[in-house]
Tab-separated table of C-alpha atoms in Angstrom:
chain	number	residue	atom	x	y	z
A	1	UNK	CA	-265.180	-19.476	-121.288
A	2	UNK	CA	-265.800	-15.998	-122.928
A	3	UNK	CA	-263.302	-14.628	-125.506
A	4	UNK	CA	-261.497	-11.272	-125.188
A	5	UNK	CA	-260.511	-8.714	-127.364
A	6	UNK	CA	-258.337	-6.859	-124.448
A	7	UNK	CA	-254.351	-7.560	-124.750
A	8	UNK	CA	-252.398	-7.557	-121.526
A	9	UNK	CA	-250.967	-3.964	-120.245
A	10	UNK	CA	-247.361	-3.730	-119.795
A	11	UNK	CA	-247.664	-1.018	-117.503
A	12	UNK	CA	-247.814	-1.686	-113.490
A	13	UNK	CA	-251.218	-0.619	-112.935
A	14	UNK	CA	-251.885	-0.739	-109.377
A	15	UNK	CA	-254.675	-3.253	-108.491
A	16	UNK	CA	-253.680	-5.448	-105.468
A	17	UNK	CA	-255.389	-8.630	-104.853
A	18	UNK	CA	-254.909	-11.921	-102.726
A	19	UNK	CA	-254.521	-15.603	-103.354
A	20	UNK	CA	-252.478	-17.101	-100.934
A	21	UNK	CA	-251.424	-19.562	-98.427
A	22	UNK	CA	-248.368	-19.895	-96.236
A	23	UNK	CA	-244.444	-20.516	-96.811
A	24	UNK	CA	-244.527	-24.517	-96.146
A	25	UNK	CA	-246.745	-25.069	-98.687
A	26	UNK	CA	-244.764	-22.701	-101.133
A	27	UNK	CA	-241.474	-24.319	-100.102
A	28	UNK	CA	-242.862	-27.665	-100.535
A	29	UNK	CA	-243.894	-27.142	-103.843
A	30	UNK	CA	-240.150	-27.214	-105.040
A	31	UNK	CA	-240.105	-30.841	-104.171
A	32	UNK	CA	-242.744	-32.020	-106.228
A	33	UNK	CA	-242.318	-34.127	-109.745
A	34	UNK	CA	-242.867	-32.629	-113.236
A	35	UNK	CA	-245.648	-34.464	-114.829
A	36	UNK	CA	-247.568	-34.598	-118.114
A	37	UNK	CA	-250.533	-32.436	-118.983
A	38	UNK	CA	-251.665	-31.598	-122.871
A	39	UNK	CA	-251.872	-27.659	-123.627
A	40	UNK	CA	-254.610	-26.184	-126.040
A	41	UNK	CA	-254.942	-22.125	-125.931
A	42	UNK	CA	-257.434	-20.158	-126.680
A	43	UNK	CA	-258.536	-16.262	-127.642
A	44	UNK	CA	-256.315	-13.762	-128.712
A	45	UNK	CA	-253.032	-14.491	-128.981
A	46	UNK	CA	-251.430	-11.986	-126.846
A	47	UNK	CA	-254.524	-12.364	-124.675
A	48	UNK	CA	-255.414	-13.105	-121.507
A	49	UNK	CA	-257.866	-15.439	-122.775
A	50	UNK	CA	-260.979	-14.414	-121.587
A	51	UNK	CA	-261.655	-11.311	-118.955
A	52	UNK	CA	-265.597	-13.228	-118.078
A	53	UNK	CA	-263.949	-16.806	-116.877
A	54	UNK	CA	-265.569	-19.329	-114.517
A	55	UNK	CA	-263.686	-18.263	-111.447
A	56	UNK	CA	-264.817	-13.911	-111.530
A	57	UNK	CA	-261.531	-12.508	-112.079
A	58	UNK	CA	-262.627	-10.797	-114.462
A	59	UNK	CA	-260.184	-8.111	-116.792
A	60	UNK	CA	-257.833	-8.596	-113.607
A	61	UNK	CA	-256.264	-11.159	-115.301
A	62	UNK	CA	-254.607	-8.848	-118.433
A	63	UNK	CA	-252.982	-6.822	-115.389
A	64	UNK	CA	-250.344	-6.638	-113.286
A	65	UNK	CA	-249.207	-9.068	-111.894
A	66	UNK	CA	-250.683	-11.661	-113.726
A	67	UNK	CA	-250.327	-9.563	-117.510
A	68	UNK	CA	-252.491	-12.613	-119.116
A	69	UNK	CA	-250.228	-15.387	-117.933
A	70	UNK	CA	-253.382	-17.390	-116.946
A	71	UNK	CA	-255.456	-20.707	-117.947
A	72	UNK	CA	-258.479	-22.344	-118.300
A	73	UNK	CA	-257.931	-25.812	-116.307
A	74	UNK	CA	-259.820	-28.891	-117.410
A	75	UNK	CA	-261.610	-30.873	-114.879
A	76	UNK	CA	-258.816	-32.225	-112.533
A	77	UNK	CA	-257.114	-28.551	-112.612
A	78	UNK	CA	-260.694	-26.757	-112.290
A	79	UNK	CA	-261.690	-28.538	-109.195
A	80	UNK	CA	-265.394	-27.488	-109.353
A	81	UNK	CA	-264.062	-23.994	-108.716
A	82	UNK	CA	-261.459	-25.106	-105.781
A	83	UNK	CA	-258.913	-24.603	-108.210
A	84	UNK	CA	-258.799	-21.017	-108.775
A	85	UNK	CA	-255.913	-19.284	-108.360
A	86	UNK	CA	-253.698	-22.123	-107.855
A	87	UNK	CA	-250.287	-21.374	-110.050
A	88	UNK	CA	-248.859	-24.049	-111.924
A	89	UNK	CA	-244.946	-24.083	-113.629
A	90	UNK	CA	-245.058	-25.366	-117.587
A	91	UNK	CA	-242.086	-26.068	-119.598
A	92	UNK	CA	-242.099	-27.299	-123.275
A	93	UNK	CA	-239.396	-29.501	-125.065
A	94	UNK	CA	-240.784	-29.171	-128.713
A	95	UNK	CA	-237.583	-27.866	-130.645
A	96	UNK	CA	-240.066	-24.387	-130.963
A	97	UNK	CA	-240.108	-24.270	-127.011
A	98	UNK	CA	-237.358	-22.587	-125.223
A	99	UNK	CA	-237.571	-25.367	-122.670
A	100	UNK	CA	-237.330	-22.524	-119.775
A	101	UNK	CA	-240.809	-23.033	-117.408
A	102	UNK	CA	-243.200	-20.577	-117.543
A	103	UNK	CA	-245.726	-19.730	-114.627
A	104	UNK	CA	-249.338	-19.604	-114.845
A	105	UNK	CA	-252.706	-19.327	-112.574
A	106	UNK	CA	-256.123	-21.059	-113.019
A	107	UNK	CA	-257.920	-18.301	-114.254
A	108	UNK	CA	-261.275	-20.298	-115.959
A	109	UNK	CA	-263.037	-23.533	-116.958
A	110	UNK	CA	-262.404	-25.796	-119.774
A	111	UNK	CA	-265.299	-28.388	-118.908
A	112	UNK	CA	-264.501	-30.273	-122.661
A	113	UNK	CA	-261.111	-30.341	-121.881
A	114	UNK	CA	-260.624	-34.570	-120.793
A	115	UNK	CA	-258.539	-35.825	-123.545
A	116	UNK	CA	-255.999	-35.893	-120.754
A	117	UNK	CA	-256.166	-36.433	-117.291
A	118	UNK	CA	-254.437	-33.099	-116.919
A	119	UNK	CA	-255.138	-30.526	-119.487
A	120	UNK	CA	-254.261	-26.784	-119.746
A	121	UNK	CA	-256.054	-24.154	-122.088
A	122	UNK	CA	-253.731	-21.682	-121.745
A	123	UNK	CA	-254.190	-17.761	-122.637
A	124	UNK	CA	-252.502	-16.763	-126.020
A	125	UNK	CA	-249.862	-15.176	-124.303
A	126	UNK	CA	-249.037	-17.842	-122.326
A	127	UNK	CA	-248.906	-20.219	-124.698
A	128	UNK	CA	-246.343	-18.137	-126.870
A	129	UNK	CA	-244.284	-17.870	-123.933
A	130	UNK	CA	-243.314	-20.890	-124.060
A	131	UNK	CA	-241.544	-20.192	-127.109
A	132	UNK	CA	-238.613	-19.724	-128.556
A	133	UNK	CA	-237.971	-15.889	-129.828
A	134	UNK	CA	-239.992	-14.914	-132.396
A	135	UNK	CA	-241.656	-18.369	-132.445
A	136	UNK	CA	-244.637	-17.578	-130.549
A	137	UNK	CA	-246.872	-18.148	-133.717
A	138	UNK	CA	-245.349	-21.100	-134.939
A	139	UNK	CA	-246.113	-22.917	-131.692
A	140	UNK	CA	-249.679	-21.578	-131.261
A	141	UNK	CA	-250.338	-22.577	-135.074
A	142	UNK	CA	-249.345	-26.590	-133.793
A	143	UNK	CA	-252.863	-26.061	-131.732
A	144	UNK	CA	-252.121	-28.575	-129.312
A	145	UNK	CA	-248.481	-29.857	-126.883
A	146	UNK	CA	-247.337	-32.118	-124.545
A	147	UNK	CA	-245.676	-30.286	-121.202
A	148	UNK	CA	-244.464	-31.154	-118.653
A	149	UNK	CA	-246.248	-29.205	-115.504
A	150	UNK	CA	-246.033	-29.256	-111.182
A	151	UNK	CA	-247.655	-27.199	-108.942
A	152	UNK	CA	-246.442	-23.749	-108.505
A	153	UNK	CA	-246.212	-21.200	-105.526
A	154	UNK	CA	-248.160	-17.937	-106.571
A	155	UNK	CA	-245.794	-14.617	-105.757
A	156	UNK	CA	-247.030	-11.093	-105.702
A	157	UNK	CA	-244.241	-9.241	-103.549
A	158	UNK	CA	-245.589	-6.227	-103.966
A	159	UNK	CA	-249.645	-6.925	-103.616
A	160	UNK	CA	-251.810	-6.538	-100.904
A	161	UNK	CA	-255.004	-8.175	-100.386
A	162	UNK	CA	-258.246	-6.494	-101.884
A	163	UNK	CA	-261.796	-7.720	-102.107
A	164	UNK	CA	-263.624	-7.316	-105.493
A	165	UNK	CA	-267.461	-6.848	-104.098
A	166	UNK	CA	-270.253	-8.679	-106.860
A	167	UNK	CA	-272.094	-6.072	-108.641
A	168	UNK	CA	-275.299	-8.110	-107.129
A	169	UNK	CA	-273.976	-7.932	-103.831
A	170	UNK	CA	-276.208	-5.779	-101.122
A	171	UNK	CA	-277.070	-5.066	-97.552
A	172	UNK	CA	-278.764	-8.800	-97.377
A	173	UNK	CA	-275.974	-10.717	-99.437
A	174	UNK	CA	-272.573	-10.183	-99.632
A	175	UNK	CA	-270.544	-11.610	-102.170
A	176	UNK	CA	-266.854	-11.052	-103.479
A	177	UNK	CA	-264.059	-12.574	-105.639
A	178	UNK	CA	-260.760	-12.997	-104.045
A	179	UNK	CA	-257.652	-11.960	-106.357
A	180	UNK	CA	-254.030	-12.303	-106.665
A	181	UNK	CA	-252.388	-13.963	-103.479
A	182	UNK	CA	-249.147	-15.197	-102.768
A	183	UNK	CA	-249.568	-18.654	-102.278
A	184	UNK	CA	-251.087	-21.875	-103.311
A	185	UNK	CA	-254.642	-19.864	-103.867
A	186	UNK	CA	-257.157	-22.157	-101.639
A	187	UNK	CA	-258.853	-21.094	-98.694
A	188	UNK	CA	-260.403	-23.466	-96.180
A	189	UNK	CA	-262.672	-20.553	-94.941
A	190	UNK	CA	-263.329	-17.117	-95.549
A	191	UNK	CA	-265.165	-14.908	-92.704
A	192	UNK	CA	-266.849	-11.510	-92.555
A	193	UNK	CA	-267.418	-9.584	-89.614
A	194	UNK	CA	-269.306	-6.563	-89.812
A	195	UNK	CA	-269.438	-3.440	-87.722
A	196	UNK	CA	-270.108	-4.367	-84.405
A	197	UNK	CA	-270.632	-8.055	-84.909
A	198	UNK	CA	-269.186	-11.610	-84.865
A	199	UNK	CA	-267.384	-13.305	-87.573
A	200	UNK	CA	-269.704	-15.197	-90.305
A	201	UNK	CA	-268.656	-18.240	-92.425
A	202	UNK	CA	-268.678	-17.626	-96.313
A	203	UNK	CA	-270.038	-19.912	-98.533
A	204	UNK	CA	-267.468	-21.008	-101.071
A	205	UNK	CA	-269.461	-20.785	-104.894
A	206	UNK	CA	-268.044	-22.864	-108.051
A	207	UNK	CA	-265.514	-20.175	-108.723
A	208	UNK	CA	-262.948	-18.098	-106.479
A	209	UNK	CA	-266.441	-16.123	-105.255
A	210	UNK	CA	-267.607	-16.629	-101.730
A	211	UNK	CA	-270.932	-15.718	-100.386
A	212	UNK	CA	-272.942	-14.696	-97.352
A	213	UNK	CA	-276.934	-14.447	-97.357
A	214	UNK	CA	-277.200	-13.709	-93.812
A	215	UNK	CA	-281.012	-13.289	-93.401
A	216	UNK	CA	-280.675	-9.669	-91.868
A	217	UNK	CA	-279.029	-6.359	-93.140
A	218	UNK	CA	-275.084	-6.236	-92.757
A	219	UNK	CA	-272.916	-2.878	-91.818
A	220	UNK	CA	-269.815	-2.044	-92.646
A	221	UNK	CA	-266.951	-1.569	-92.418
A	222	UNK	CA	-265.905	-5.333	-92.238
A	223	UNK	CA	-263.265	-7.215	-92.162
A	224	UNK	CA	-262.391	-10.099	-93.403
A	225	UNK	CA	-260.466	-13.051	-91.798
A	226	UNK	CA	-258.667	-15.535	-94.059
A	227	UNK	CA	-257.744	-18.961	-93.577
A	228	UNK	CA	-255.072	-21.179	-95.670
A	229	UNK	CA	-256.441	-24.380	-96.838
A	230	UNK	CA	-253.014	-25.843	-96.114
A	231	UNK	CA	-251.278	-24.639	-93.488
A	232	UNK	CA	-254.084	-23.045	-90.783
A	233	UNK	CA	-252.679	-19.882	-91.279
A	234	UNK	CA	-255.003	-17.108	-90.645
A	235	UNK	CA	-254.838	-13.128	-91.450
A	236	UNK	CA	-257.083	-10.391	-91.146
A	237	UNK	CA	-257.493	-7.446	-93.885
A	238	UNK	CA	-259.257	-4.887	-90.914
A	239	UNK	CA	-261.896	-2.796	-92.514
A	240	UNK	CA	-261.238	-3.726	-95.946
A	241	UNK	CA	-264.602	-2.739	-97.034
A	242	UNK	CA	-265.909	-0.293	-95.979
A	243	UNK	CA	-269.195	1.554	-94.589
A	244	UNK	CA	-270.021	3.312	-97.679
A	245	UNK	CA	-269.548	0.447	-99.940
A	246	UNK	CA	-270.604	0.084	-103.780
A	247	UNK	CA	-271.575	-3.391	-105.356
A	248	UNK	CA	-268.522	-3.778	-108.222
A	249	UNK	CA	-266.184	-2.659	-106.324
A	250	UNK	CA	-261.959	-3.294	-105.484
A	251	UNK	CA	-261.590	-2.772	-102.171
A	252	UNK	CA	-257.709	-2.901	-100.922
A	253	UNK	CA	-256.102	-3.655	-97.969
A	254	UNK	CA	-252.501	-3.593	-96.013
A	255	UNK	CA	-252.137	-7.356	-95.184
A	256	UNK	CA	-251.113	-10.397	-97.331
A	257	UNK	CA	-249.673	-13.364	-96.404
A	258	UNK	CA	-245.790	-13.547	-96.642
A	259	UNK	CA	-243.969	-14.155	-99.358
A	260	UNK	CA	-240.974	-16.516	-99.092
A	261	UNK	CA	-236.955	-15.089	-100.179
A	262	UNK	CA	-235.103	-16.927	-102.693
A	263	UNK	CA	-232.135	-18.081	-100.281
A	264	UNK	CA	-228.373	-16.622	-102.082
C-alpha cells in the first residue's frame, strides 16, 4: 500500500469506469447477514488512502464516484486480487459512530492485516464517515473498531464502462485495469477482439488488471466482451479502444451493465 497526499474532489469529474455484475446478484445481496470485521485506516485522513494500491486503480479512487470511499482488504477481502472492486456496507455502534452504514470498494492490499478473519483498512475518509458530526477525528484517533460489515452491490447510475490501458501495454501485450462497475465487481472472463479478429481470453493478474501476450501484433479498435462471475451475464463495450491507442490511457464506452431501481 502506497500513501497519498491527494484529498478526494468534490466536484463530478467525469471519468466513467466499470465493475459490475448483474441485478440477481445485487438483489441478493440485501439478504445477506451483517457480520464482524475489525477496521484500521490508513493515510490521510480525508484521503483516499493510497492512489498506487494493489488492484491499479490508481488516483481513480479520490474521484467521482468513489470520492475516497475505498479500502485496503486483508487477506479474506483481498482474494489474491479477485476481490477488487467488490463493495462492502460498514456500520459502527461505538457511541462516536452514527450507526448509519457506510459503503465502500476494495480498492488495495493489506497483506498484515489477519488479526481478524475479516479485516478492513479503510481510507481516512471512510473511516470518518462513520462518524458522528464533527467526530471524524475522535474515531480515527481510537486507531482500531469493531463493525459490523455484508457484502454490498456497487452503483454507478450514471457511469459507463471505460478501459484504463497499462502504461507498459503495446502492440504485443495488452493490458488494462477495469474501473467502477455497477455490480458485485468480479468477472469470470474478460475478452478482446481486435480489428478483424476473434475474441481472446484475458489473463486475470493479482489485481483488477487483466492481460493478453498474444505472441503476434494486435490492431485496434477492439472491443471488449465482459462476463459476470455470477450471473453469466455478458456485454460488449464495441470499439472501446481504439486504433490509435496510447499506453496510460482511459478509454470510455456507452455500455454498462444495469443498474437495479429502488422499488417505492
Amino acid at each position: 500500500m502506497a500513501s497519498s497526499s491527494l484529498k478526494c474532489l468534490s466536484s463530478i469529474v467525469v471519468l466513467t469506469t466499470f465493475f459490475a455484475i448483474s441485478l440477481k446478484p445485487c438483489s441478493g445481496h440485501n439478504k445477506t447477514h451483517w457480520n464482524t470485521a475489525g477496521i484500521t485506516w490508513y493515510g490521510d485522513r480525508e484521503g483516499p488512502g493510497s492512489t498506487g494500491g494493489a488492484c491499479g486503480y490508481g488516483d481513480a479512487v479520490a474521484k467521482h464516484p468513489y470520492r475516497c470511499m475505498v479500502s485496503a482488504g486483508g487477506p479474506s477481502l483481498f482474494k489474491d486480487g479477485k476481490g477488487c472492486g467488490a463493495c462492502y456496507r460498514l456500520k459502527c455502534d461505538h457511541p462516536l459512530c452514527t450507526k448509519k452504514p457506510i459503503k465502500v470498494m476494495i480498492s488495495d492490499e493489506c497483506p498484515g492485516c489477519t488479526k481478524e478473519a475479516v479485516h478492513f483498512d479503510l481510507s481516512g475518509k471512510a473511516f470518518g464517515a462513520l462518524a458522528k458530526r464533527g467526530k471524524g477525528d475522535q474515531l480515527r484517533n481510537l486507531g482500531e473498531l469493531k463493525v459490523s460489515y455484508k457484502r454490498a452491490c456497487c452503483k454507478h447510475p450514471k457511469a459507463k464502462i471505460a478501459i484504463h490501458v497499462d502504461s507498459g501495454a503495446n502492440p504485443y501485450y495488452m493490458s488494462f485495469a477495469v474501473k467502477f462497475a455497477n455490480g458485485d465487481g468480479n468477472f469470470a472472463c474478460i475478452e478482446v477482439q481486435p480489428a478483424g479478429g476473434k475474441y481472446l481470453k484475458m489473463e486475470e493478474m493479482r489485481s483488477a488488471v487483466w492481460r493478453l501476450s498474444p505472441g503476434v501484433p494486435l490492431k485496434g479498435p477492439f472491443n471488449i466482451r465482459l462476463t459476470s462471475a455470477v450471473s453469466g451475464k455478458k456485454i460488449v463495450a464495441k470499439g472501446v479502444i481504439p486504433e490509435k491507442w496510447s499506453p496510460g490511457a482511459i478509454y470510455h464506452s456507452k455500455v454498462n451493465f444495469p443498474v437495479q431501481r429502488k422499488q417505492k
